[in-house]
Structure formats: structure tokens, C-alpha cells
JSON list of N, CA and C in Angstrom, two decimals:
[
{"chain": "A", "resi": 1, "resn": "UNK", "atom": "N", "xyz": [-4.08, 3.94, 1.29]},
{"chain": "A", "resi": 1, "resn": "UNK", "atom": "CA", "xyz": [-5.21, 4.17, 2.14]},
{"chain": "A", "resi": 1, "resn": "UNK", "atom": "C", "xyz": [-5.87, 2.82, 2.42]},
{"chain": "A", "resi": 2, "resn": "UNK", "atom": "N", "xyz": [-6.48, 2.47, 3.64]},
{"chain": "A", "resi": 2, "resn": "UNK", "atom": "CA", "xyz": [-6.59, 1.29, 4.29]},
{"chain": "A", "resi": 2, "resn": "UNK", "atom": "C", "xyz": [-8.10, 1.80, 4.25]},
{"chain": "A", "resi": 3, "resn": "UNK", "atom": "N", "xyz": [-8.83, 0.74, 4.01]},
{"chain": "A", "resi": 3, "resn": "UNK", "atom": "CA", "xyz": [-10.60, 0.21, 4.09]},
{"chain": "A", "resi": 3, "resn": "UNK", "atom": "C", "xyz": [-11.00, -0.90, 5.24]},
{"chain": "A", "resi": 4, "resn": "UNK", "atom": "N", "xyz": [-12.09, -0.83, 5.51]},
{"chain": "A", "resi": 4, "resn": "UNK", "atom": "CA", "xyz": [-12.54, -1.93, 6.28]},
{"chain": "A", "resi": 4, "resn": "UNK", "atom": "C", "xyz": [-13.81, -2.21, 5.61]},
{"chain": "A", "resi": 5, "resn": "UNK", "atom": "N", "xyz": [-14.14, -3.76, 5.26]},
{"chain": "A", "resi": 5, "resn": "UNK", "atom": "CA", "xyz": [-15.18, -3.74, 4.24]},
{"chain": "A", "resi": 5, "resn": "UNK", "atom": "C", "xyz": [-16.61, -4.13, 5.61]},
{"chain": "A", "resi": 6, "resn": "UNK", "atom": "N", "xyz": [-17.70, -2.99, 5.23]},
{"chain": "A", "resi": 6, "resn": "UNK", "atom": "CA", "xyz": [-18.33, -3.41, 6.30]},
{"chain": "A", "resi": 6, "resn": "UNK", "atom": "C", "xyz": [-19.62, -3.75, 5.79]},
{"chain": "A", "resi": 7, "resn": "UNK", "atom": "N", "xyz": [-19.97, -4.46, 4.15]},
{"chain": "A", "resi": 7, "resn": "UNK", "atom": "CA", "xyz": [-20.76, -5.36, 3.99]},
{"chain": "A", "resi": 7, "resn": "UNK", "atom": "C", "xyz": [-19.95, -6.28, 3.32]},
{"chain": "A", "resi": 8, "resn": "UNK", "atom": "N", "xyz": [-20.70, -7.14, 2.78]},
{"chain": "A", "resi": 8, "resn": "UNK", "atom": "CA", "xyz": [-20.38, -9.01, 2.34]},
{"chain": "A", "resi": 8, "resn": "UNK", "atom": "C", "xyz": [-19.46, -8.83, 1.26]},
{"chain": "A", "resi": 9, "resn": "UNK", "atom": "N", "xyz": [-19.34, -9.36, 0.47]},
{"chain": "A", "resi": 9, "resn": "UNK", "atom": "CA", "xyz": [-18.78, -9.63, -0.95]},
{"chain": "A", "resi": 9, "resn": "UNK", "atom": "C", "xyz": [-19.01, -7.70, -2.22]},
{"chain": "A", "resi": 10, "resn": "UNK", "atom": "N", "xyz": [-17.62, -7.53, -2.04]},
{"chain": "A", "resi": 10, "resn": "UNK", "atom": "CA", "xyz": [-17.90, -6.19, -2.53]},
{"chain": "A", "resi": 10, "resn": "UNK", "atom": "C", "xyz": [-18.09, -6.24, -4.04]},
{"chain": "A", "resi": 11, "resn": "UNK", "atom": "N", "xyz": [-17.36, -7.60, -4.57]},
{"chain": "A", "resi": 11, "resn": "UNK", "atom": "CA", "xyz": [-17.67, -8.08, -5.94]},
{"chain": "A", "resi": 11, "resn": "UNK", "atom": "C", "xyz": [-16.24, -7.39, -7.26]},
{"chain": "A", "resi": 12, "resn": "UNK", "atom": "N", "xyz": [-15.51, -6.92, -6.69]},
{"chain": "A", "resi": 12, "resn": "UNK", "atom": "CA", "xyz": [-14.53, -5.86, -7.46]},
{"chain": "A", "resi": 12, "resn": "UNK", "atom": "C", "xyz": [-13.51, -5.32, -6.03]},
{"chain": "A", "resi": 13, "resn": "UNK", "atom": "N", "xyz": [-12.10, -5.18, -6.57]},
{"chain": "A", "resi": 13, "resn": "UNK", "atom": "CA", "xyz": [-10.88, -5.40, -5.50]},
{"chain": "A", "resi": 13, "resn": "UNK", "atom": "C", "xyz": [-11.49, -3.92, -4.60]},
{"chain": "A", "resi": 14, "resn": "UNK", "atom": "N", "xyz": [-11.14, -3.80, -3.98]},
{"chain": "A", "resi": 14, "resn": "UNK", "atom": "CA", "xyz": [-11.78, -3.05, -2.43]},
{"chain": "A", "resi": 14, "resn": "UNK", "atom": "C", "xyz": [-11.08, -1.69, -2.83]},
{"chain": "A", "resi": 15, "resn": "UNK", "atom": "N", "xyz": [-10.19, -1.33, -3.65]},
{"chain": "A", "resi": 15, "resn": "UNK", "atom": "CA", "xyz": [-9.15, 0.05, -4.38]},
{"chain": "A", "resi": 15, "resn": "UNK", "atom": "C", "xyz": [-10.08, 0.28, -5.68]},
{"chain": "A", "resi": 16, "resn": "UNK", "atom": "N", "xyz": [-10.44, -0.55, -6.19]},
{"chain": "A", "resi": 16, "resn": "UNK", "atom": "CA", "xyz": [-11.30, -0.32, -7.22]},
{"chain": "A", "resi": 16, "resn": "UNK", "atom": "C", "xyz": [-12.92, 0.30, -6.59]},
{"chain": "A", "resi": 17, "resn": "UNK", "atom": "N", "xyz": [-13.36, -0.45, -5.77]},
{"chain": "A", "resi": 17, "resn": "UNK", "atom": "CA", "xyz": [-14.66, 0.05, -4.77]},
{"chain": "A", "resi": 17, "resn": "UNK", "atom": "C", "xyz": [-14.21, 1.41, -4.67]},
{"chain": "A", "resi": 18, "resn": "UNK", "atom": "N", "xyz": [-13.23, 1.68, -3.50]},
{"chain": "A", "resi": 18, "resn": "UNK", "atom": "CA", "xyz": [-12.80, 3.29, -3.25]},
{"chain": "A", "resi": 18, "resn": "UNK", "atom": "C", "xyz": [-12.95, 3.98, -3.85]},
{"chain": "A", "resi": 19, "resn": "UNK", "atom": "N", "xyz": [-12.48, 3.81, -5.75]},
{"chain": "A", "resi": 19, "resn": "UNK", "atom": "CA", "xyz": [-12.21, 4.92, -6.77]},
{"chain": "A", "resi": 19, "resn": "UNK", "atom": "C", "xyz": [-13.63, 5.02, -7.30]},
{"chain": "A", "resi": 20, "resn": "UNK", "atom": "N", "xyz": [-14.09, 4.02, -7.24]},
{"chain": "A", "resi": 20, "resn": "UNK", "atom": "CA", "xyz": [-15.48, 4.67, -7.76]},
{"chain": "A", "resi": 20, "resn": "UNK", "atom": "C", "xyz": [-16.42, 5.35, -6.94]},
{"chain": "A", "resi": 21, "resn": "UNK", "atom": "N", "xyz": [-15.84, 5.64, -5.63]},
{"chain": "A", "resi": 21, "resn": "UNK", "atom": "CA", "xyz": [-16.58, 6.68, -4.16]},
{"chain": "A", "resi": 21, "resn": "UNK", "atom": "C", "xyz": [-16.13, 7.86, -4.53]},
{"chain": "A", "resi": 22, "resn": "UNK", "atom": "N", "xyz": [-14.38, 7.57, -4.83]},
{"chain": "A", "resi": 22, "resn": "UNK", "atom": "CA", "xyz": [-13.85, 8.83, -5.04]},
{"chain": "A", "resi": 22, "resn": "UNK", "atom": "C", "xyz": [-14.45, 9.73, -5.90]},
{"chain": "A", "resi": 23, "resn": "UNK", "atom": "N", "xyz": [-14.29, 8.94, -7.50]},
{"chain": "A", "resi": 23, "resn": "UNK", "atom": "CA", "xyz": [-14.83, 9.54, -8.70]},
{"chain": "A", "resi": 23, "resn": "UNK", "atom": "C", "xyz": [-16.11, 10.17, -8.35]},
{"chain": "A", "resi": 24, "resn": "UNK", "atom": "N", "xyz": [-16.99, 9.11, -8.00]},
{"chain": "A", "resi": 24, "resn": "UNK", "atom": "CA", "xyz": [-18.54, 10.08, -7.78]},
{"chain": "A", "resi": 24, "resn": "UNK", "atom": "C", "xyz": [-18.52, 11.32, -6.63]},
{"chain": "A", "resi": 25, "resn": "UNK", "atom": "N", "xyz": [-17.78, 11.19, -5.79]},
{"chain": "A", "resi": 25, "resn": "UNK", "atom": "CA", "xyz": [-17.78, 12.46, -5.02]},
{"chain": "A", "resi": 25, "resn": "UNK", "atom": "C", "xyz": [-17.14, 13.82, -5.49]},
{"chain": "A", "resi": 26, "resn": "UNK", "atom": "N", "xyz": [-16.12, 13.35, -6.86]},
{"chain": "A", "resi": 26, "resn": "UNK", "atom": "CA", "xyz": [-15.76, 14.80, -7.22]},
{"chain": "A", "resi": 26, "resn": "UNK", "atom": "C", "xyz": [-15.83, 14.74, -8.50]},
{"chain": "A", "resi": 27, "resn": "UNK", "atom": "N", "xyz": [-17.15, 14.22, -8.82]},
{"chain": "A", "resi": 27, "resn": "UNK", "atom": "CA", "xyz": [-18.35, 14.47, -10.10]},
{"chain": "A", "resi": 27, "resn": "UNK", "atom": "C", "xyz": [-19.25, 15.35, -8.92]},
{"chain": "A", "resi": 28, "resn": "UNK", "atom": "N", "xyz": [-19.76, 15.20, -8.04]},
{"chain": "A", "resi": 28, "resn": "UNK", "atom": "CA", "xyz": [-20.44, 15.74, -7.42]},
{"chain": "A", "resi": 28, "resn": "UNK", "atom": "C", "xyz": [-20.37, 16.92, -7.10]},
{"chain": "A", "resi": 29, "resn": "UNK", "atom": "N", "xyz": [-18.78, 17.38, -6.62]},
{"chain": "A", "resi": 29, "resn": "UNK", "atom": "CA", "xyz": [-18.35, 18.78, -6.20]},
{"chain": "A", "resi": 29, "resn": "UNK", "atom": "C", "xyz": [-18.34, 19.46, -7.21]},
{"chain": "A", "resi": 30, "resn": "UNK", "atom": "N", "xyz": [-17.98, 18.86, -8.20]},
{"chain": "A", "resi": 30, "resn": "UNK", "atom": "CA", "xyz": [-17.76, 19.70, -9.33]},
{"chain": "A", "resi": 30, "resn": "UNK", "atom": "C", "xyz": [-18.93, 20.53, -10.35]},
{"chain": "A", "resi": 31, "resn": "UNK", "atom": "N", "xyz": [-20.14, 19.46, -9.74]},
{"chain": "A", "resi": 31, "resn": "UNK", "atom": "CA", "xyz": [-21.26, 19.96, -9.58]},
{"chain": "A", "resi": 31, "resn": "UNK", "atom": "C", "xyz": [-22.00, 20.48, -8.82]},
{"chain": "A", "resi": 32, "resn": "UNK", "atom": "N", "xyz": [-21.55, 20.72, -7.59]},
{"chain": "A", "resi": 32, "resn": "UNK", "atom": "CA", "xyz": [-22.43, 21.30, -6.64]},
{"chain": "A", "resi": 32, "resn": "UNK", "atom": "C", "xyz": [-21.43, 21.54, -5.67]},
{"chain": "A", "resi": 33, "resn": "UNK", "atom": "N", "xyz": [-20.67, 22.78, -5.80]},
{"chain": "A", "resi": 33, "resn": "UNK", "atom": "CA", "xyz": [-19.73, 23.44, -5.31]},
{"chain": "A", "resi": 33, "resn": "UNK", "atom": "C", "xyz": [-19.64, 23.32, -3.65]},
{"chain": "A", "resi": 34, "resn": "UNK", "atom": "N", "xyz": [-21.29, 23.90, -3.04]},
{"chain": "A", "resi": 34, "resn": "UNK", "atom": "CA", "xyz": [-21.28, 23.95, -1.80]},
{"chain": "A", "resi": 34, "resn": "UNK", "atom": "C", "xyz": [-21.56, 22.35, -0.90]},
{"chain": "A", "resi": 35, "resn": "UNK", "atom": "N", "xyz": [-21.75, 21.47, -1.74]},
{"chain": "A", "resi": 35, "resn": "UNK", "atom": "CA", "xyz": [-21.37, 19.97, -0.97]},
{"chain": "A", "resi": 35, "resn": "UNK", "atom": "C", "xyz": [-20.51, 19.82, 0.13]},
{"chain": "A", "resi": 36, "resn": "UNK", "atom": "N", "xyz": [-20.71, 19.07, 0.95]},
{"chain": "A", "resi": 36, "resn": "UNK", "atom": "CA", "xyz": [-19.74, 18.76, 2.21]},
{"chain": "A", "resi": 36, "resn": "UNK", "atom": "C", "xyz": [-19.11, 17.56, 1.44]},
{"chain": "A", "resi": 37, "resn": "UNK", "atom": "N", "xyz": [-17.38, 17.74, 0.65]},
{"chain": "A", "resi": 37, "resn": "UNK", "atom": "CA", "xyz": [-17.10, 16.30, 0.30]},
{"chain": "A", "resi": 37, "resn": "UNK", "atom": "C", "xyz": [-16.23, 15.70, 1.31]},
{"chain": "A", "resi": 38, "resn": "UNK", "atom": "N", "xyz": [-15.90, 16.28, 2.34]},
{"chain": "A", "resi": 38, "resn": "UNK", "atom": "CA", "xyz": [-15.68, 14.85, 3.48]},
{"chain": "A", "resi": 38, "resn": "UNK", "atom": "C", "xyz": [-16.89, 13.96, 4.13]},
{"chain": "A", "resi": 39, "resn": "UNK", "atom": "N", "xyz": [-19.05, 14.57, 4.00]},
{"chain": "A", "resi": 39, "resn": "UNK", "atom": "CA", "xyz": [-19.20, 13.97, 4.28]},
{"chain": "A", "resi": 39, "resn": "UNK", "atom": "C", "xyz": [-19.87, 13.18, 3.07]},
{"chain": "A", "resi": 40, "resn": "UNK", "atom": "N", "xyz": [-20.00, 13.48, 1.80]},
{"chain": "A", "resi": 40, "resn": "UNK", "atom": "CA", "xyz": [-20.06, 13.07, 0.54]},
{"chain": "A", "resi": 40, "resn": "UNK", "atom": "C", "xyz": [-18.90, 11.59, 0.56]},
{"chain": "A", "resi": 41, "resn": "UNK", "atom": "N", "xyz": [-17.88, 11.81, 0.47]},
{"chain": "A", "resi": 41, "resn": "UNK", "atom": "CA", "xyz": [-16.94, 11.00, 0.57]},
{"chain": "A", "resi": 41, "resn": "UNK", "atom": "C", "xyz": [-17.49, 9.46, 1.33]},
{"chain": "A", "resi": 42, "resn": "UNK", "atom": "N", "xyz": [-17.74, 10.13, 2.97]},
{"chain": "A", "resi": 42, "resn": "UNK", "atom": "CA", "xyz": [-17.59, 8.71, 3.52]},
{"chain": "A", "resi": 42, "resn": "UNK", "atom": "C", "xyz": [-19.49, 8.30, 3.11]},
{"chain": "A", "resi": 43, "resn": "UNK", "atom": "N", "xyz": [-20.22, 8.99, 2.88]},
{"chain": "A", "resi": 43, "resn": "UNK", "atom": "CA", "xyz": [-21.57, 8.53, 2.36]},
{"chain": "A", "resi": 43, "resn": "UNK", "atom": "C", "xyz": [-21.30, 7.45, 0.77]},
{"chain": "A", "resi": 44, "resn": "UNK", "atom": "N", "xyz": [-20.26, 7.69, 0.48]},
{"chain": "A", "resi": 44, "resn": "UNK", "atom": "CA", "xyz": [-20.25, 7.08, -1.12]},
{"chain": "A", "resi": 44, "resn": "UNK", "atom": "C", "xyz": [-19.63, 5.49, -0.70]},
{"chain": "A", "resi": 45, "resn": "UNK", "atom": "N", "xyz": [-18.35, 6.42, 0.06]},
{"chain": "A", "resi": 45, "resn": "UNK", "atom": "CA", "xyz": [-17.56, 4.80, 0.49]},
{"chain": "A", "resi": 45, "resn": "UNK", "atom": "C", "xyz": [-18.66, 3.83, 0.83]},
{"chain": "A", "resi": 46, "resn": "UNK", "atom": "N", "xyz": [-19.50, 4.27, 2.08]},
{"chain": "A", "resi": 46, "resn": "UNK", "atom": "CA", "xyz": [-20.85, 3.69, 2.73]},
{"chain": "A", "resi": 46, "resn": "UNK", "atom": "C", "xyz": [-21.37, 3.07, 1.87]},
{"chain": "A", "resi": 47, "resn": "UNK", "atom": "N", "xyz": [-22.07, 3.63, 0.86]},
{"chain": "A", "resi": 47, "resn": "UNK", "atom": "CA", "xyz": [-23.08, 2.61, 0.15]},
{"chain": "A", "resi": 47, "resn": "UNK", "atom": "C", "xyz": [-22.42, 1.43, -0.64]},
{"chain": "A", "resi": 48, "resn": "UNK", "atom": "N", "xyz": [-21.01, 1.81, -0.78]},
{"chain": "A", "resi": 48, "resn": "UNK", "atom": "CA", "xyz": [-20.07, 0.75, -1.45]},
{"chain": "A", "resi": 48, "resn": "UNK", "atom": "C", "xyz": [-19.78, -0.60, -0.52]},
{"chain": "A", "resi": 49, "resn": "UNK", "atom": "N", "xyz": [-20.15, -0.42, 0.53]},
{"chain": "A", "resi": 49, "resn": "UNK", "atom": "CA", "xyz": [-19.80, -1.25, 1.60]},
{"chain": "A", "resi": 49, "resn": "UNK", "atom": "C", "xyz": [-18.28, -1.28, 2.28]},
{"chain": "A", "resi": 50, "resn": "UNK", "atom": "N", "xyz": [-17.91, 0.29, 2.43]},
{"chain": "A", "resi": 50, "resn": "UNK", "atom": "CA", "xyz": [-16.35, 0.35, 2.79]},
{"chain": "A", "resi": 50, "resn": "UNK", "atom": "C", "xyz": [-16.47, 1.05, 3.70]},
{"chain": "A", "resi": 51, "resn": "UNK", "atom": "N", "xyz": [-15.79, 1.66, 4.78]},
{"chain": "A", "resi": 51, "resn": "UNK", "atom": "CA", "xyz": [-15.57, 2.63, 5.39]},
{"chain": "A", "resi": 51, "resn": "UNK", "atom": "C", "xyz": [-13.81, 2.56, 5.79]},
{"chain": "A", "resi": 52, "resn": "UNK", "atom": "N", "xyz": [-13.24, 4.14, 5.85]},
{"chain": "A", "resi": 52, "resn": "UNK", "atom": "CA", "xyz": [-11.90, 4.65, 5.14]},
{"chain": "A", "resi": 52, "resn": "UNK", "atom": "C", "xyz": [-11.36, 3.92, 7.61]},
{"chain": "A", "resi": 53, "resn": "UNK", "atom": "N", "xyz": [-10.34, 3.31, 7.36]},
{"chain": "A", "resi": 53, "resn": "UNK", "atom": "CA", "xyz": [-9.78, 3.09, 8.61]},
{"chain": "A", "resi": 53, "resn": "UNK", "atom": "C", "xyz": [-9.09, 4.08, 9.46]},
{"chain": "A", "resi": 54, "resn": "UNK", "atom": "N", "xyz": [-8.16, 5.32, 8.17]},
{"chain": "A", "resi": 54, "resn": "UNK", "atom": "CA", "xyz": [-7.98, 6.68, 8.76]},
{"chain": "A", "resi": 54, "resn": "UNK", "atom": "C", "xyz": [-8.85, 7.67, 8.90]},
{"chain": "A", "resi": 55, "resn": "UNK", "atom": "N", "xyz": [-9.55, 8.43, 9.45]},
{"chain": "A", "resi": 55, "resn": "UNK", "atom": "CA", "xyz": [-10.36, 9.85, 9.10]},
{"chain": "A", "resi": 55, "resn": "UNK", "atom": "C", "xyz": [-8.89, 10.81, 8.48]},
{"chain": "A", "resi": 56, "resn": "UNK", "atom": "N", "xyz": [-7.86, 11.18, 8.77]},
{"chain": "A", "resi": 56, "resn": "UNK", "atom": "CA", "xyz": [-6.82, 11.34, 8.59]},
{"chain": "A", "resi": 56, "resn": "UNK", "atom": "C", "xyz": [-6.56, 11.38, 7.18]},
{"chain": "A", "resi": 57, "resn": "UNK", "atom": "N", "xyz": [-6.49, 10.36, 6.78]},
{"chain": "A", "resi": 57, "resn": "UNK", "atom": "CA", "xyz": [-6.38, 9.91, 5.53]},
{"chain": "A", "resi": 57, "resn": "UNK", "atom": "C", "xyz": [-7.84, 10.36, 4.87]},
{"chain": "A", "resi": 58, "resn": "UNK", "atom": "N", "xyz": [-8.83, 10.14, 4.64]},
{"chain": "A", "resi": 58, "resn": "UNK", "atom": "CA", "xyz": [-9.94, 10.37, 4.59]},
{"chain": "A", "resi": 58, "resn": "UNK", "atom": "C", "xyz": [-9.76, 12.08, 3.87]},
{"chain": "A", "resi": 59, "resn": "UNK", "atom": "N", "xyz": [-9.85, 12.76, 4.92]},
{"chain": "A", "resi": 59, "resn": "UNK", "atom": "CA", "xyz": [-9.59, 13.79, 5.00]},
{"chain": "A", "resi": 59, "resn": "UNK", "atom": "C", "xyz": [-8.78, 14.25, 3.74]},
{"chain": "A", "resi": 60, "resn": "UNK", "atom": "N", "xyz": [-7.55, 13.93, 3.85]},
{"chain": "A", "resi": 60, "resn": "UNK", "atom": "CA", "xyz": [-6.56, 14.55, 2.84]},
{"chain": "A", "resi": 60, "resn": "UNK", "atom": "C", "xyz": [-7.17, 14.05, 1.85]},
{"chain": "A", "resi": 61, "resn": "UNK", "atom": "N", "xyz": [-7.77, 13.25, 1.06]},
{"chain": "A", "resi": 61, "resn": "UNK", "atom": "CA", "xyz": [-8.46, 12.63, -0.37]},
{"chain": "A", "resi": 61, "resn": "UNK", "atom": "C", "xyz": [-9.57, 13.78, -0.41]},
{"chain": "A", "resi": 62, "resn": "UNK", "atom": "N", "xyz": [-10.27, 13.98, 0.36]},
{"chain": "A", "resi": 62, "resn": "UNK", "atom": "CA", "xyz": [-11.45, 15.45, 0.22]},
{"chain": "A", "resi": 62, "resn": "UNK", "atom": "C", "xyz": [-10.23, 16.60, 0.25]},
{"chain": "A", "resi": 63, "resn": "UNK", "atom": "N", "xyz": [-9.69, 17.04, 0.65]},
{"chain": "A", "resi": 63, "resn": "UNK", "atom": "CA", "xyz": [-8.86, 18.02, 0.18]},
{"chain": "A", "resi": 63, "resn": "UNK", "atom": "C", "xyz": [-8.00, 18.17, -1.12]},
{"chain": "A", "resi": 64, "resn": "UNK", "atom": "N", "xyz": [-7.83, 17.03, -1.43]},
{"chain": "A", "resi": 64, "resn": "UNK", "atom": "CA", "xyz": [-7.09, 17.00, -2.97]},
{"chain": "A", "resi": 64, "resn": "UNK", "atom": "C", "xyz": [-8.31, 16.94, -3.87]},
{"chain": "A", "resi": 65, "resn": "UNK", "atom": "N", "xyz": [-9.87, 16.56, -3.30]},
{"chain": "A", "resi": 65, "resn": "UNK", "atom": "CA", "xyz": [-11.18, 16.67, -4.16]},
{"chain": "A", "resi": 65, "resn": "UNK", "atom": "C", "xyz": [-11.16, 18.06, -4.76]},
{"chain": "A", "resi": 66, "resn": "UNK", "atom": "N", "xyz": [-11.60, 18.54, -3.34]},
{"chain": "A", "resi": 66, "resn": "UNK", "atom": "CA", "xyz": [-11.63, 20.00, -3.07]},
{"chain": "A", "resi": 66, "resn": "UNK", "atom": "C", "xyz": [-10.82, 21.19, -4.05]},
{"chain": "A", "resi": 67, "resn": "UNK", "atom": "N", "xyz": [-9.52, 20.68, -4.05]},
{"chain": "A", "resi": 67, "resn": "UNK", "atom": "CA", "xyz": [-8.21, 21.38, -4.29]},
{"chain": "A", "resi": 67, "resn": "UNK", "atom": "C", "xyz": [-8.31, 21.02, -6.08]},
{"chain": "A", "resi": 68, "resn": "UNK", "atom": "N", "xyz": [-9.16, 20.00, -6.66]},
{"chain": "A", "resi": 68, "resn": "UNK", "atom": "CA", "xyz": [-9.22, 19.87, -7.96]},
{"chain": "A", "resi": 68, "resn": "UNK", "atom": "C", "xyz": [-8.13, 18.87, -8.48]},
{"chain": "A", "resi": 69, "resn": "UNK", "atom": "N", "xyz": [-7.48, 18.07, -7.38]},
{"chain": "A", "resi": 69, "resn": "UNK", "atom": "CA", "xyz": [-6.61, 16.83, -7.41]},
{"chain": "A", "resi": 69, "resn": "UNK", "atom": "C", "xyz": [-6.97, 15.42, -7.83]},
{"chain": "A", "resi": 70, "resn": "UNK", "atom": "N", "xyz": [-6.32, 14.67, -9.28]},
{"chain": "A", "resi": 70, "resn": "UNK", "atom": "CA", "xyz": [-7.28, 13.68, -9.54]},
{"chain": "A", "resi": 70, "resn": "UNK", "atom": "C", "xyz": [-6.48, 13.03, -8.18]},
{"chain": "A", "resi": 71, "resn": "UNK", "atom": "N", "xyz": [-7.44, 12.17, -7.83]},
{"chain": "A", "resi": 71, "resn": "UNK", "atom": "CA", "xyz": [-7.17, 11.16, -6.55]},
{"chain": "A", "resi": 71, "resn": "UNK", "atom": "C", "xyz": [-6.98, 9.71, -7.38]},
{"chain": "A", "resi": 72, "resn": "UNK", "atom": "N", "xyz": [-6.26, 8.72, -7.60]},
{"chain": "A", "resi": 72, "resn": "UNK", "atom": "CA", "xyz": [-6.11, 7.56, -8.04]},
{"chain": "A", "resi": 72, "resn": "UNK", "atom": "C", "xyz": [-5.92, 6.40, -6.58]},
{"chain": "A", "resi": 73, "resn": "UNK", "atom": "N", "xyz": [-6.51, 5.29, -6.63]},
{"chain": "A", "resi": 73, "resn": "UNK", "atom": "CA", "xyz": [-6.34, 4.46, -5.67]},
{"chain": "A", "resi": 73, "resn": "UNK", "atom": "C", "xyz": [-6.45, 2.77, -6.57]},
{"chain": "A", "resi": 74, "resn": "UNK", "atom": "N", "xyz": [-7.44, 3.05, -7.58]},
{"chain": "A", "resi": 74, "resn": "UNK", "atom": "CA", "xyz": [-7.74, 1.73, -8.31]},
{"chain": "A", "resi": 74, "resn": "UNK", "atom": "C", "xyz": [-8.44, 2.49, -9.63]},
{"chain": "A", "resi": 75, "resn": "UNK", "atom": "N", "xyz": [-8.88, 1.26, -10.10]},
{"chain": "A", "resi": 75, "resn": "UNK", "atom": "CA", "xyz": [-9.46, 1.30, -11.33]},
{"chain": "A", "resi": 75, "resn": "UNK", "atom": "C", "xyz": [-10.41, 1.53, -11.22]},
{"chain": "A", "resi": 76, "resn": "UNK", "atom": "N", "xyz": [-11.51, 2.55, -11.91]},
{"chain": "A", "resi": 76, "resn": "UNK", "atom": "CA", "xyz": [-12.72, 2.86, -12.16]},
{"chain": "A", "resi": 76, "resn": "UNK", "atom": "C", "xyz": [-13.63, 2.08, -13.35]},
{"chain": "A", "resi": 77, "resn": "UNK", "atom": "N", "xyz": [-14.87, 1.55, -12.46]},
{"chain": "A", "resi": 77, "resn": "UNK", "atom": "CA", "xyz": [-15.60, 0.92, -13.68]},
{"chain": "A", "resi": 77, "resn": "UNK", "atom": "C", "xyz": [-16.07, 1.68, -15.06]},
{"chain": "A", "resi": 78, "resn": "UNK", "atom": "N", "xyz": [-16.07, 2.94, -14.94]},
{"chain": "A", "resi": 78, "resn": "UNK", "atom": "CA", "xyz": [-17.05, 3.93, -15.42]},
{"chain": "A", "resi": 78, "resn": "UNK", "atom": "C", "xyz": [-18.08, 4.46, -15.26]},
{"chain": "A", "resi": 79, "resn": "UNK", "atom": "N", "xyz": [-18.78, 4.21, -14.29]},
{"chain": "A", "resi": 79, "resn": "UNK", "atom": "CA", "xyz": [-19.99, 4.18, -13.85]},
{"chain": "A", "resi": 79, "resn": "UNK", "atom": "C", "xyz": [-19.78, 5.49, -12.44]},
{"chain": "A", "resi": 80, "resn": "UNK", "atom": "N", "xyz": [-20.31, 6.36, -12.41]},
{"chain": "A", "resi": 80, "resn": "UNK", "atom": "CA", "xyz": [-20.58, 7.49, -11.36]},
{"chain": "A", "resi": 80, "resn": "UNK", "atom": "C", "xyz": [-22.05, 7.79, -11.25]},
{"chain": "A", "resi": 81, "resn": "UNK", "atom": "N", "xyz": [-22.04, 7.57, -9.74]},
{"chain": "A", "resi": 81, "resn": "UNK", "atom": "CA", "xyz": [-23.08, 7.63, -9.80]},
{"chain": "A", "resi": 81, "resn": "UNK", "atom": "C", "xyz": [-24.08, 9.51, -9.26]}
]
């Protein structure tokens, strides 16, 4: 899955950024069932300073959320927010 970094210095490899959007968005669902996590998703990427280059792609990562699929892309700090 391809990113476009759309603030400065993300500080941690841009797959590692992703997974920690990922992770917090399906900490989120998993808490709050009726969430929108495609737009959860690109709100998390957002504050990370990423946005996803496929919606396509995008998409299928909220469906494997959804579907209860761990999603792996990078390393997670630990931190969910």
C-alpha cells in the first residue's frame, strides 16, 4: 500500500506511521461497533501526516478491519491512540 506524506518529517518509516492508523482504527471498531472505519481510517492516517494514494486499497484494509483481519504493513510503536 502506497502513502503520500502530506506533512513534514513523519519522524518513524511511513509503514510504521500507517500501522499505527491502522491499529488505532481497529482498537476503535472494536470498541465502537457502529464507527465509519473507512472514514476512521483515513482521519487517523490524517493526523499522522499520510494520506492512502489508493481509495481502493484503502478500502480493502477497512474491510479486513471490519471483517476482524489483523492488517500488518509495519511496526507498531505501542501507542493507540
Amino acid at each position: 500500500m502506497e502513502f503520500t506524506e502530506i506533512h513534514g518529517d513523519l519522524g518513524a518509516p511511513v509503514q510504521d506511521v500507517a500501522q499505527e492508523a491502522i491499529d488505532a482504527t481497529a482498537t476503535r471498531y472494536a470498541r465502537t461497533p457502529d464507527v465509519d472505519v473507512l472514514q476512521t481510517l483515513r482521519e487517523q492516517l490524517h493526523g499522522r501526516g499520510l494520506a492512502a494514494v489508493s481509495d481502493t486499497e484503502l478500502e480493502e484494509v477497512a474491510a479486513s478491519i471490519r471483517a476482524g483481519h489483523a492488517v500488518q504493513l509495519g511496526e507498531h510503536d505501542g501507542s493507540v491512540d
